[in-house]
Amino acid sequence: MLSNMVRGMVFLASVTALAGCVDHANGPMLTPVNTLDPPLNPPGIAHNICVADGNVMYNEARKQYEARAQMSRYAIDPANEEAQARAAARRQYVTCISSQGYRAVYDQ
């Protein structure tokens, strides 16, 4: 019983140590919009929720671009498709993060 407990503690310690290795260099800094009414979720959770929404929007925008190209019988321009999908994902992320009560500040 004690060995299972020790194994669990070692596992949690290693997961905690490896979590610090994740690179967030290009991620936005999330600042609360209103200090009197704090956001519901912490910044890390809100960021993960909104990144997932952005990824879904990215895939959906690519599908819609391909459907429009197929309906109009034009060739698919990969650069234009990528630009439109990235723009849609960014709009979705910004919309989601602002609905969470944050403003995304990018270090440029």
CSV table of N, CA and C in Angstrom, one decimal:
chain,number,residue,atom,x,y,z
A,1,MET,N,0.8,-1.2,0.0
A,1,MET,CA,0.0,0.0,0.0
A,1,MET,C,0.9,1.3,0.0
A,2,LEU,N,1.9,1.2,0.8
A,2,LEU,CA,2.8,2.4,0.9
A,2,LEU,C,3.6,2.6,-0.4
A,3,SER,N,3.9,1.5,-1.0
A,3,SER,CA,4.7,1.6,-2.3
A,3,SER,C,3.9,2.2,-3.4
A,4,ASN,N,2.6,1.9,-3.4
A,4,ASN,CA,1.7,2.5,-4.4
A,4,ASN,C,1.5,4.0,-4.2
A,5,MET,N,1.5,4.3,-2.9
A,5,MET,CA,1.4,5.8,-2.5
A,5,MET,C,2.7,6.5,-2.9
A,6,VAL,N,3.8,5.9,-2.7
A,6,VAL,CA,5.1,6.5,-3.1
A,6,VAL,C,5.2,6.6,-4.6
A,7,ARG,N,4.8,5.6,-5.3
A,7,ARG,CA,4.8,5.6,-6.8
A,7,ARG,C,3.9,6.8,-7.3
A,8,GLY,N,2.7,6.9,-6.7
A,8,GLY,CA,1.8,8.0,-7.1
A,8,GLY,C,2.4,9.4,-6.8
A,9,MET,N,3.1,9.5,-5.7
A,9,MET,CA,3.8,10.8,-5.4
A,9,MET,C,4.9,11.1,-6.4
A,10,VAL,N,5.7,10.1,-6.7
A,10,VAL,CA,6.8,10.2,-7.7
A,10,VAL,C,6.2,10.6,-9.0
A,11,PHE,N,5.1,9.9,-9.4
A,11,PHE,CA,4.5,10.2,-10.7
A,11,PHE,C,4.0,11.7,-10.7
A,12,LEU,N,3.3,12.1,-9.7
A,12,LEU,CA,2.8,13.5,-9.6
A,12,LEU,C,4.0,14.5,-9.6
A,13,ALA,N,5.1,14.2,-9.0
A,13,ALA,CA,6.2,15.1,-8.9
A,13,ALA,C,6.8,15.2,-10.3
A,14,SER,N,6.9,14.1,-11.0
A,14,SER,CA,7.5,14.1,-12.4
A,14,SER,C,6.6,14.9,-13.3
A,15,VAL,N,5.3,14.7,-13.2
A,15,VAL,CA,4.4,15.4,-14.1
A,15,VAL,C,4.5,16.9,-13.8
A,16,THR,N,4.6,17.3,-12.6
A,16,THR,CA,4.7,18.7,-12.2
A,16,THR,C,6.0,19.3,-12.7
A,17,ALA,N,7.1,18.5,-12.7
A,17,ALA,CA,8.3,19.0,-13.2
A,17,ALA,C,8.3,19.2,-14.7
A,18,LEU,N,7.7,18.2,-15.4
A,18,LEU,CA,7.6,18.3,-16.8
A,18,LEU,C,6.7,19.4,-17.3
A,19,ALA,N,5.7,19.7,-16.5
A,19,ALA,CA,4.7,20.8,-16.9
A,19,ALA,C,5.4,22.1,-17.0
A,20,GLY,N,6.5,22.3,-16.3
A,20,GLY,CA,7.3,23.5,-16.4
A,20,GLY,C,8.1,23.6,-17.7
A,21,CYS,N,8.2,22.5,-18.4
A,21,CYS,CA,9.0,22.5,-19.6
A,21,CYS,C,8.2,23.0,-20.9
A,22,VAL,N,6.9,23.2,-20.7
A,22,VAL,CA,6.1,23.6,-21.9
A,22,VAL,C,6.5,25.0,-22.3
A,23,ASP,N,6.7,25.2,-23.6
A,23,ASP,CA,7.1,26.5,-24.1
A,23,ASP,C,5.9,27.4,-24.3
A,24,HIS,N,5.9,28.5,-23.6
A,24,HIS,CA,4.8,29.5,-23.8
A,24,HIS,C,5.4,30.8,-24.3
A,25,ALA,N,6.5,30.7,-25.1
A,25,ALA,CA,7.2,31.9,-25.5
A,25,ALA,C,6.3,32.8,-26.4
A,26,ASN,N,5.6,32.2,-27.3
A,26,ASN,CA,4.8,33.0,-28.3
A,26,ASN,C,3.4,33.1,-27.9
A,27,GLY,N,3.0,32.7,-26.8
A,27,GLY,CA,1.6,32.8,-26.3
A,27,GLY,C,1.3,34.2,-25.9
A,28,PRO,N,0.0,34.5,-25.9
A,28,PRO,CA,-0.4,35.9,-25.4
A,28,PRO,C,-0.4,36.0,-23.9
A,29,MET,N,-0.2,37.2,-23.5
A,29,MET,CA,-0.4,37.5,-22.0
A,29,MET,C,-1.8,37.9,-21.8
A,30,LEU,N,-2.5,37.2,-21.0
A,30,LEU,CA,-3.9,37.5,-20.8
A,30,LEU,C,-4.1,38.5,-19.6
A,31,THR,N,-4.7,39.6,-19.9
A,31,THR,CA,-4.9,40.6,-18.8
A,31,THR,C,-6.4,40.7,-18.6
A,32,PRO,N,-6.9,40.7,-17.3
A,32,PRO,CA,-8.3,40.9,-17.1
A,32,PRO,C,-8.8,42.3,-17.6
A,33,VAL,N,-10.0,42.3,-18.1
A,33,VAL,CA,-10.6,43.5,-18.6
A,33,VAL,C,-11.1,44.4,-17.5
A,34,ASN,N,-11.7,43.8,-16.5
A,34,ASN,CA,-12.3,44.6,-15.4
A,34,ASN,C,-11.8,44.0,-14.1
A,35,THR,N,-11.1,44.8,-13.4
A,35,THR,CA,-10.5,44.4,-12.1
A,35,THR,C,-11.6,44.3,-11.0
A,36,LEU,N,-12.7,45.0,-11.1
A,36,LEU,CA,-13.8,44.9,-10.1
A,36,LEU,C,-14.6,43.7,-10.3
A,37,ASP,N,-14.7,43.2,-11.5
A,37,ASP,CA,-15.5,42.0,-11.8
A,37,ASP,C,-14.5,40.9,-12.4
A,38,PRO,N,-13.9,40.1,-11.6
A,38,PRO,CA,-12.8,39.2,-12.1
A,38,PRO,C,-13.4,38.1,-13.0
A,39,PRO,N,-12.6,37.7,-13.9
A,39,PRO,CA,-13.0,36.6,-14.9
A,39,PRO,C,-13.4,35.3,-14.1
A,40,LEU,N,-14.2,34.5,-14.7
A,40,LEU,CA,-14.6,33.3,-14.1
A,40,LEU,C,-13.5,32.2,-14.0
A,41,ASN,N,-12.8,32.1,-15.1
A,41,ASN,CA,-11.8,31.0,-15.2
A,41,ASN,C,-10.4,31.7,-15.1
A,42,PRO,N,-9.4,30.9,-14.5
A,42,PRO,CA,-8.0,31.4,-14.5
A,42,PRO,C,-7.5,31.5,-15.9
A,43,PRO,N,-6.4,32.3,-16.1
A,43,PRO,CA,-5.9,32.5,-17.5
A,43,PRO,C,-5.5,31.2,-18.2
A,44,GLY,N,-4.9,30.3,-17.5
A,44,GLY,CA,-4.5,29.1,-18.2
A,44,GLY,C,-5.7,28.2,-18.7
A,45,ILE,N,-6.7,28.2,-17.9
A,45,ILE,CA,-7.9,27.4,-18.3
A,45,ILE,C,-8.6,28.1,-19.5
A,46,ALA,N,-8.7,29.4,-19.4
A,46,ALA,CA,-9.4,30.2,-20.4
A,46,ALA,C,-8.6,30.1,-21.7
A,47,HIS,N,-7.3,30.1,-21.6
A,47,HIS,CA,-6.5,30.0,-22.8
A,47,HIS,C,-6.7,28.6,-23.5
A,48,ASN,N,-6.7,27.6,-22.7
A,48,ASN,CA,-6.9,26.2,-23.3
A,48,ASN,C,-8.2,26.1,-23.9
A,49,ILE,N,-9.3,26.6,-23.3
A,49,ILE,CA,-10.6,26.5,-23.8
A,49,ILE,C,-10.7,27.3,-25.2
A,50,CYS,N,-10.1,28.4,-25.2
A,50,CYS,CA,-10.1,29.3,-26.4
A,50,CYS,C,-9.2,28.7,-27.6
A,51,VAL,N,-8.1,28.1,-27.2
A,51,VAL,CA,-7.3,27.5,-28.2
A,51,VAL,C,-8.0,26.3,-28.9
A,52,ALA,N,-8.8,25.6,-28.1
A,52,ALA,CA,-9.6,24.5,-28.6
A,52,ALA,C,-10.6,25.0,-29.6
A,53,ASP,N,-11.3,26.1,-29.2
A,53,ASP,CA,-12.3,26.7,-30.1
A,53,ASP,C,-11.6,27.2,-31.4
A,54,GLY,N,-10.4,27.8,-31.3
A,54,GLY,CA,-9.7,28.3,-32.4
A,54,GLY,C,-9.3,27.2,-33.4
A,55,ASN,N,-8.9,26.0,-32.8
A,55,ASN,CA,-8.6,24.9,-33.6
A,55,ASN,C,-9.8,24.3,-34.4
A,56,VAL,N,-10.9,24.3,-33.7
A,56,VAL,CA,-12.1,23.8,-34.4
A,56,VAL,C,-12.5,24.8,-35.5
A,57,MET,N,-12.4,26.1,-35.3
A,57,MET,CA,-12.7,27.1,-36.3
A,57,MET,C,-11.7,27.0,-37.5
A,58,TYR,N,-10.4,26.7,-37.2
A,58,TYR,CA,-9.4,26.5,-38.2
A,58,TYR,C,-9.8,25.4,-39.2
A,59,ASN,N,-10.2,24.3,-38.6
A,59,ASN,CA,-10.6,23.1,-39.4
A,59,ASN,C,-11.9,23.4,-40.2
A,60,GLU,N,-12.8,24.1,-39.6
A,60,GLU,CA,-14.1,24.4,-40.2
A,60,GLU,C,-13.8,25.4,-41.4
A,61,ALA,N,-13.0,26.4,-41.2
A,61,ALA,CA,-12.7,27.3,-42.3
A,61,ALA,C,-12.0,26.7,-43.5
A,62,ARG,N,-11.2,25.7,-43.2
A,62,ARG,CA,-10.5,25.0,-44.3
A,62,ARG,C,-11.6,24.2,-45.1
A,63,LYS,N,-12.5,23.5,-44.4
A,63,LYS,CA,-13.5,22.7,-45.0
A,63,LYS,C,-14.4,23.7,-45.9
A,64,GLN,N,-14.8,24.8,-45.3
A,64,GLN,CA,-15.7,25.7,-46.1
A,64,GLN,C,-14.9,26.3,-47.3
A,65,TYR,N,-13.7,26.6,-47.2
A,65,TYR,CA,-12.9,27.1,-48.3
A,65,TYR,C,-12.9,26.0,-49.4
A,66,GLU,N,-12.6,24.8,-49.1
A,66,GLU,CA,-12.6,23.7,-50.1
A,66,GLU,C,-14.0,23.5,-50.7
A,67,ALA,N,-15.0,23.6,-49.9
A,67,ALA,CA,-16.4,23.5,-50.4
A,67,ALA,C,-16.7,24.6,-51.4
A,68,ARG,N,-16.3,25.9,-51.0
A,68,ARG,CA,-16.6,27.0,-52.0
A,68,ARG,C,-15.8,26.8,-53.3
A,69,ALA,N,-14.5,26.3,-53.1
A,69,ALA,CA,-13.7,26.1,-54.3
A,69,ALA,C,-14.3,25.0,-55.2
A,70,GLN,N,-14.9,24.0,-54.6
A,70,GLN,CA,-15.5,22.9,-55.4
A,70,GLN,C,-16.8,23.4,-56.0
A,71,MET,N,-17.6,24.2,-55.4
A,71,MET,CA,-18.8,24.7,-55.9
A,71,MET,C,-18.5,25.7,-57.1
A,72,SER,N,-17.5,26.5,-57.0
A,72,SER,CA,-17.2,27.5,-58.0
A,72,SER,C,-16.3,26.9,-59.1
A,73,ARG,N,-15.8,25.7,-58.9
A,73,ARG,CA,-14.9,25.0,-59.8
A,73,ARG,C,-13.6,25.7,-60.1
A,74,TYR,N,-13.1,26.5,-59.1
A,74,TYR,CA,-11.8,27.1,-59.1
A,74,TYR,C,-10.8,26.2,-58.4
A,75,ALA,N,-9.6,26.3,-58.8
A,75,ALA,CA,-8.5,25.6,-58.2
A,75,ALA,C,-8.3,26.1,-56.7
A,76,ILE,N,-7.9,25.2,-55.8
A,76,ILE,CA,-7.7,25.6,-54.5
A,76,ILE,C,-6.3,26.2,-54.4
A,77,ASP,N,-6.3,27.5,-53.8
A,77,ASP,CA,-5.0,28.1,-53.6
A,77,ASP,C,-4.6,27.9,-52.2
A,78,PRO,N,-3.5,27.0,-51.9
A,78,PRO,CA,-3.2,26.6,-50.6
A,78,PRO,C,-2.8,27.8,-49.7
A,79,ALA,N,-2.1,28.8,-50.2
A,79,ALA,CA,-1.7,30.0,-49.4
A,79,ALA,C,-2.9,30.8,-49.0
A,80,ASN,N,-3.9,31.0,-49.9
A,80,ASN,CA,-5.1,31.7,-49.5
A,80,ASN,C,-5.9,30.9,-48.5
A,81,GLU,N,-6.0,29.6,-48.7
A,81,GLU,CA,-6.8,28.8,-47.8
A,81,GLU,C,-6.2,28.8,-46.4
A,82,GLU,N,-4.9,28.8,-46.3
A,82,GLU,CA,-4.2,28.8,-45.0
A,82,GLU,C,-4.4,30.2,-44.4
A,83,ALA,N,-4.3,31.3,-45.2
A,83,ALA,CA,-4.5,32.6,-44.6
A,83,ALA,C,-5.9,32.8,-44.1
A,84,GLN,N,-6.9,32.3,-44.8
A,84,GLN,CA,-8.2,32.5,-44.4
A,84,GLN,C,-8.5,31.6,-43.1
A,85,ALA,N,-8.0,30.4,-43.1
A,85,ALA,CA,-8.2,29.6,-41.9
A,85,ALA,C,-7.5,30.1,-40.7
A,86,ARG,N,-6.3,30.6,-40.8
A,86,ARG,CA,-5.6,31.2,-39.7
A,86,ARG,C,-6.3,32.5,-39.2
A,87,ALA,N,-6.8,33.3,-40.1
A,87,ALA,CA,-7.5,34.5,-39.7
A,87,ALA,C,-8.8,34.1,-39.0
A,88,ALA,N,-9.5,33.1,-39.4
A,88,ALA,CA,-10.8,32.7,-38.8
A,88,ALA,C,-10.5,32.1,-37.4
A,89,ALA,N,-9.4,31.4,-37.3
A,89,ALA,CA,-9.0,30.8,-35.9
A,89,ALA,C,-8.6,32.0,-35.0
A,90,ARG,N,-7.9,33.0,-35.5
A,90,ARG,CA,-7.5,34.1,-34.6
A,90,ARG,C,-8.7,34.9,-34.2
A,91,ARG,N,-9.7,35.1,-35.1
A,91,ARG,CA,-10.9,35.8,-34.7
A,91,ARG,C,-11.7,35.1,-33.6
A,92,GLN,N,-11.7,33.8,-33.8
A,92,GLN,CA,-12.5,32.9,-32.8
A,92,GLN,C,-11.8,33.0,-31.5
A,93,TYR,N,-10.4,32.9,-31.5
A,93,TYR,CA,-9.7,33.0,-30.2
A,93,TYR,C,-9.9,34.3,-29.5
A,94,VAL,N,-9.8,35.4,-30.2
A,94,VAL,CA,-10.0,36.7,-29.6
A,94,VAL,C,-11.4,36.9,-29.1
A,95,THR,N,-12.4,36.4,-29.8
A,95,THR,CA,-13.8,36.5,-29.4
A,95,THR,C,-14.0,35.6,-28.1
A,96,CYS,N,-13.4,34.4,-28.1
A,96,CYS,CA,-13.6,33.5,-27.0
A,96,CYS,C,-12.9,34.1,-25.7
A,97,ILE,N,-11.7,34.6,-25.9
A,97,ILE,CA,-10.9,35.1,-24.8
A,97,ILE,C,-11.6,36.4,-24.2
A,98,SER,N,-12.2,37.2,-25.1
A,98,SER,CA,-12.9,38.4,-24.5
A,98,SER,C,-14.2,38.0,-23.8
A,99,SER,N,-14.8,36.9,-24.3
A,99,SER,CA,-16.0,36.4,-23.6
A,99,SER,C,-15.7,35.8,-22.2
A,100,GLN,N,-14.4,35.4,-22.1
A,100,GLN,CA,-14.0,34.9,-20.8
A,100,GLN,C,-13.6,36.0,-19.8
A,101,GLY,N,-13.5,37.2,-20.3
A,101,GLY,CA,-13.2,38.4,-19.4
A,101,GLY,C,-11.7,38.8,-19.5
A,102,TYR,N,-11.0,38.4,-20.6
A,102,TYR,CA,-9.6,38.7,-20.7
A,102,TYR,C,-9.4,39.5,-22.0
A,103,ARG,N,-8.2,40.1,-22.1
A,103,ARG,CA,-7.7,40.8,-23.3
A,103,ARG,C,-6.4,40.2,-23.6
A,104,ALA,N,-6.2,39.7,-24.8
A,104,ALA,CA,-4.9,39.1,-25.2
A,104,ALA,C,-3.9,40.2,-25.7
A,105,VAL,N,-2.8,40.2,-25.0
A,105,VAL,CA,-1.7,41.1,-25.3
A,105,VAL,C,-0.5,40.3,-25.9
A,106,TYR,N,-0.1,40.6,-27.1
A,106,TYR,CA,0.9,39.8,-27.7
A,106,TYR,C,2.2,40.6,-27.7
A,107,ASP,N,3.3,40.0,-27.3
A,107,ASP,CA,4.6,40.6,-27.3
A,107,ASP,C,5.2,40.6,-28.7
A,108,GLN,N,5.3,41.8,-29.3
A,108,GLN,CA,5.8,41.8,-30.7
A,108,GLN,C,6.9,42.7,-30.8
